[in-house]
Amino acid sequence: MKKVVNGLQAFGKSLFAPILLLPIIGLFIAFGNVFGNGNLAQYIPLLEIPIIQNTGKFISSSAVSILQNLALIFAVGIPIGLAKKDKGYAALTGLVTFVIFINAMHQVLNLSGRLVPLESMQSAGQAMVLNVQVLEMGVFSGIMLGALVGILHNKFCDTEFKGVFAIYSGHRFVAILAIPSAMILGALAAEFWPFAQSAITTIASGIKNLGVFGLLVYGFLERILIPTGLHHLVYTPFLYTELGGIAHIGSEIIYGARNIYFAEMADPTIEVLSSTVNWDARGLSKMFGLMGAALAMYVTADAKKKKMAKAILFPAAFTSFLLGVTEPLEFAFLFTAPILFVVHAVLTGTGMMLLSLFGVHAIGANGFIDFLLYNLPLGTTKSNWPMFILTGLLMAALYFIIFRFLILKLNLKTPGREEEEETASASNKQTETTQATVPNSSPTALGATIIGALGGSENIENVDNCYTRLRLILKDPNAVDEKVLKETGSKGVIKSGNNVQVVYGLNVKSVRDQVDQQLGGL
């Protein structure tokens, strides 16, 4: 079971590289849409000028092309996330493997006489991928090949041959294994993917038939799995595969709730063929719910400790609202009052249910800035964004009432309600943390401290990071000194098998750079 969980965590982490890139693409689509689709021209006459509208359309149409090539993005991005070393070679192998895969599938379809005319591709479940006609697999092909290359790379990149075969050592041996594997998988996909496609369609229909209850379960799982790092496995299929809906852009087919929304921003006239519900409404609890939770924890803090609670809670709540980064606030009560985290997960699903009932199509998973850029250009008819805000205010009130009641009723030790000795210790740690994590602090000192708290460099097998966490694979997780890590600015430590996650917040990239710098010097 530990191996399964470790594997799922590693795979979930690997999805983060391509997933983090896509919101940036969405911002460019949104930016172009502000100037290009004309919805805002009634308020800003300057946007009626043809050259400005054409510039906007140029930007959004250029960026939206990524949506038609998401499988390639995942095929390259996942090996980067999985590879423990030589990530560049892993990515290159992923690219080569994907190209060979789609051409192998094309050849099987061609030799068996199953390629259809271009005008009939849609009804036959075929599409053009990198100008090659294949079965439409969406991002599944990229995810499958990316995982394959990542596994092969980690297992065989250190393989060494002697003599004349030495040239085939290392990452070249990985390519020798990956290329025929891609050919075989391409041939198998040509035969068996229609059955898998049928199963996916059945699952999508089943989830759609659950209606708003399906959203409750989805929202609950997406939040409750945050501590494990497996939440990416919950929302990714709905955002980027047909589980989240299907839409047309000319002769192209777009899969997934997030992709459809981005496509609608670029061209509000596109035809949405099939859509379940708004699977990308995760921002409601991030932007509004947790603001109510933070306020509840602040007002219930002891009078003498409100200043400390305010210093912890309000910056974290603002980060969640503005950027959609929730871990700094969630980890403020996850370990001390886990029942609140369960309630938070339930309320997240409840909020998504309400958005569906109110007919809200707006998104805002990455905070208020993204919310403005994504939803305002589409207008109220398409996104119904004013109702999103009203629902958010309602959820903030629910969070505040429920959190305040539970904190007082159960005497939960949220920030500002700790025992005196714990508070004094936390105050000292806060001072040390500020000194340890300022930009001008010594990278060598901080990196060495973190490495020592992780059991030393000999205990570290791999170092990576996501948006807010340092993700590590350790030989002995029990060697971790959580007390020292907290003194370096850690907001929490999560262990699962040999996988250890240390939560630092938005400065995690700087922390990882300092750790890498120190490890490189050992």
PDB file of N, CA, C and O in Angstrom, residues 205-217 276-277 279 353 356-357:
ATOM      1  N   SER A 205     -21.157  10.155 -18.251  1.00  0.00           N
ATOM      2  CA  SER A 205     -22.623  10.202 -18.185  1.00  0.00           C
ATOM      3  C   SER A 205     -23.108   9.897 -16.774  1.00  0.00           C
ATOM      4  O   SER A 205     -24.056  10.518 -16.283  1.00  0.00           O
ATOM      5  N   GLY A 206     -22.449   8.927 -16.127  1.00  0.00           N
ATOM      6  CA  GLY A 206     -22.844   8.586 -14.758  1.00  0.00           C
ATOM      7  C   GLY A 206     -22.638   9.739 -13.794  1.00  0.00           C
ATOM      8  O   GLY A 206     -23.493  10.034 -12.950  1.00  0.00           O
ATOM      9  N   ILE A 207     -21.493  10.417 -13.932  1.00  0.00           N
ATOM     10  CA  ILE A 207     -21.212  11.564 -13.062  1.00  0.00           C
ATOM     11  C   ILE A 207     -22.197  12.690 -13.352  1.00  0.00           C
ATOM     12  O   ILE A 207     -22.692  13.355 -12.436  1.00  0.00           O
ATOM     13  N   LYS A 208     -22.499  12.893 -14.634  1.00  0.00           N
ATOM     14  CA  LYS A 208     -23.450  13.937 -14.998  1.00  0.00           C
ATOM     15  C   LYS A 208     -24.815  13.654 -14.394  1.00  0.00           C
ATOM     16  O   LYS A 208     -25.513  14.570 -13.935  1.00  0.00           O
ATOM     17  N   ASN A 209     -25.204  12.376 -14.366  1.00  0.00           N
ATOM     18  CA  ASN A 209     -26.507  12.007 -13.821  1.00  0.00           C
ATOM     19  C   ASN A 209     -26.587  12.210 -12.312  1.00  0.00           C
ATOM     20  O   ASN A 209     -27.687  12.274 -11.748  1.00  0.00           O
ATOM     21  N   LEU A 210     -25.430  12.285 -11.650  1.00  0.00           N
ATOM     22  CA  LEU A 210     -25.443  12.561 -10.209  1.00  0.00           C
ATOM     23  C   LEU A 210     -25.841  14.003  -9.912  1.00  0.00           C
ATOM     24  O   LEU A 210     -26.207  14.324  -8.776  1.00  0.00           O
ATOM     25  N   GLY A 211     -25.728  14.869 -10.933  1.00  0.00           N
ATOM     26  CA  GLY A 211     -26.107  16.263 -10.757  1.00  0.00           C
ATOM     27  C   GLY A 211     -25.253  16.959  -9.716  1.00  0.00           C
ATOM     28  O   GLY A 211     -24.039  16.770  -9.650  1.00  0.00           O
ATOM     29  N   VAL A 212     -25.923  17.760  -8.877  1.00  0.00           N
ATOM     30  CA  VAL A 212     -25.189  18.566  -7.903  1.00  0.00           C
ATOM     31  C   VAL A 212     -24.529  17.707  -6.829  1.00  0.00           C
ATOM     32  O   VAL A 212     -23.542  18.116  -6.228  1.00  0.00           O
ATOM     33  N   PHE A 213     -25.055  16.500  -6.585  1.00  0.00           N
ATOM     34  CA  PHE A 213     -24.423  15.624  -5.596  1.00  0.00           C
ATOM     35  C   PHE A 213     -23.030  15.220  -6.060  1.00  0.00           C
ATOM     36  O   PHE A 213     -22.108  15.086  -5.247  1.00  0.00           O
ATOM     37  N   GLY A 214     -22.870  15.041  -7.372  1.00  0.00           N
ATOM     38  CA  GLY A 214     -21.549  14.736  -7.909  1.00  0.00           C
ATOM     39  C   GLY A 214     -20.563  15.854  -7.623  1.00  0.00           C
ATOM     40  O   GLY A 214     -19.394  15.609  -7.332  1.00  0.00           O
ATOM     41  N   LEU A 215     -21.026  17.099  -7.675  1.00  0.00           N
ATOM     42  CA  LEU A 215     -20.163  18.231  -7.347  1.00  0.00           C
ATOM     43  C   LEU A 215     -19.774  18.233  -5.881  1.00  0.00           C
ATOM     44  O   LEU A 215     -18.660  18.600  -5.525  1.00  0.00           O
ATOM     45  N   LEU A 216     -20.705  17.853  -5.014  1.00  0.00           N
ATOM     46  CA  LEU A 216     -20.399  17.792  -3.586  1.00  0.00           C
ATOM     47  C   LEU A 216     -19.271  16.804  -3.326  1.00  0.00           C
ATOM     48  O   LEU A 216     -18.308  17.106  -2.611  1.00  0.00           O
ATOM     49  N   VAL A 217     -19.369  15.611  -3.917  1.00  0.00           N
ATOM     50  CA  VAL A 217     -18.337  14.589  -3.740  1.00  0.00           C
ATOM     51  C   VAL A 217     -17.012  15.064  -4.336  1.00  0.00           C
ATOM     52  O   VAL A 217     -15.947  14.927  -3.729  1.00  0.00           O
ATOM     53  N   THR A 276     -20.949  18.823 -18.368  1.00  0.00           N
ATOM     54  CA  THR A 276     -21.662  18.401 -17.170  1.00  0.00           C
ATOM     55  C   THR A 276     -21.993  19.626 -16.336  1.00  0.00           C
ATOM     56  O   THR A 276     -23.010  20.269 -16.523  1.00  0.00           O
ATOM     57  N   VAL A 277     -21.148  20.007 -15.435  1.00  0.00           N
ATOM     58  CA  VAL A 277     -21.360  21.159 -14.575  1.00  0.00           C
ATOM     59  C   VAL A 277     -20.041  21.910 -14.471  1.00  0.00           C
ATOM     60  O   VAL A 277     -19.052  21.537 -15.089  1.00  0.00           O
ATOM     61  N   TRP A 279     -16.950  22.275 -13.245  1.00  0.00           N
ATOM     62  CA  TRP A 279     -15.949  21.568 -12.448  1.00  0.00           C
ATOM     63  C   TRP A 279     -14.788  22.463 -12.068  1.00  0.00           C
ATOM     64  O   TRP A 279     -13.918  22.040 -11.308  1.00  0.00           O
ATOM     65  N   MET A 353     -21.859  23.007  -5.289  1.00  0.00           N
ATOM     66  CA  MET A 353     -23.255  22.648  -5.542  1.00  0.00           C
ATOM     67  C   MET A 353     -24.108  23.894  -5.735  1.00  0.00           C
ATOM     68  O   MET A 353     -24.939  23.964  -6.652  1.00  0.00           O
ATOM     69  N   SER A 356     -23.700  25.515  -9.095  1.00  0.00           N
ATOM     70  CA  SER A 356     -24.416  24.784 -10.141  1.00  0.00           C
ATOM     71  C   SER A 356     -25.910  25.087 -10.100  1.00  0.00           C
ATOM     72  O   SER A 356     -26.548  25.316 -11.132  1.00  0.00           O
ATOM     73  N   LEU A 357     -26.488  25.113  -8.899  1.00  0.00           N
ATOM     74  CA  LEU A 357     -27.915  25.400  -8.753  1.00  0.00           C
ATOM     75  C   LEU A 357     -28.255  26.812  -9.216  1.00  0.00           C
ATOM     76  O   LEU A 357     -29.338  27.060  -9.749  1.00  0.00           O
TER      77      LEU A 357
END
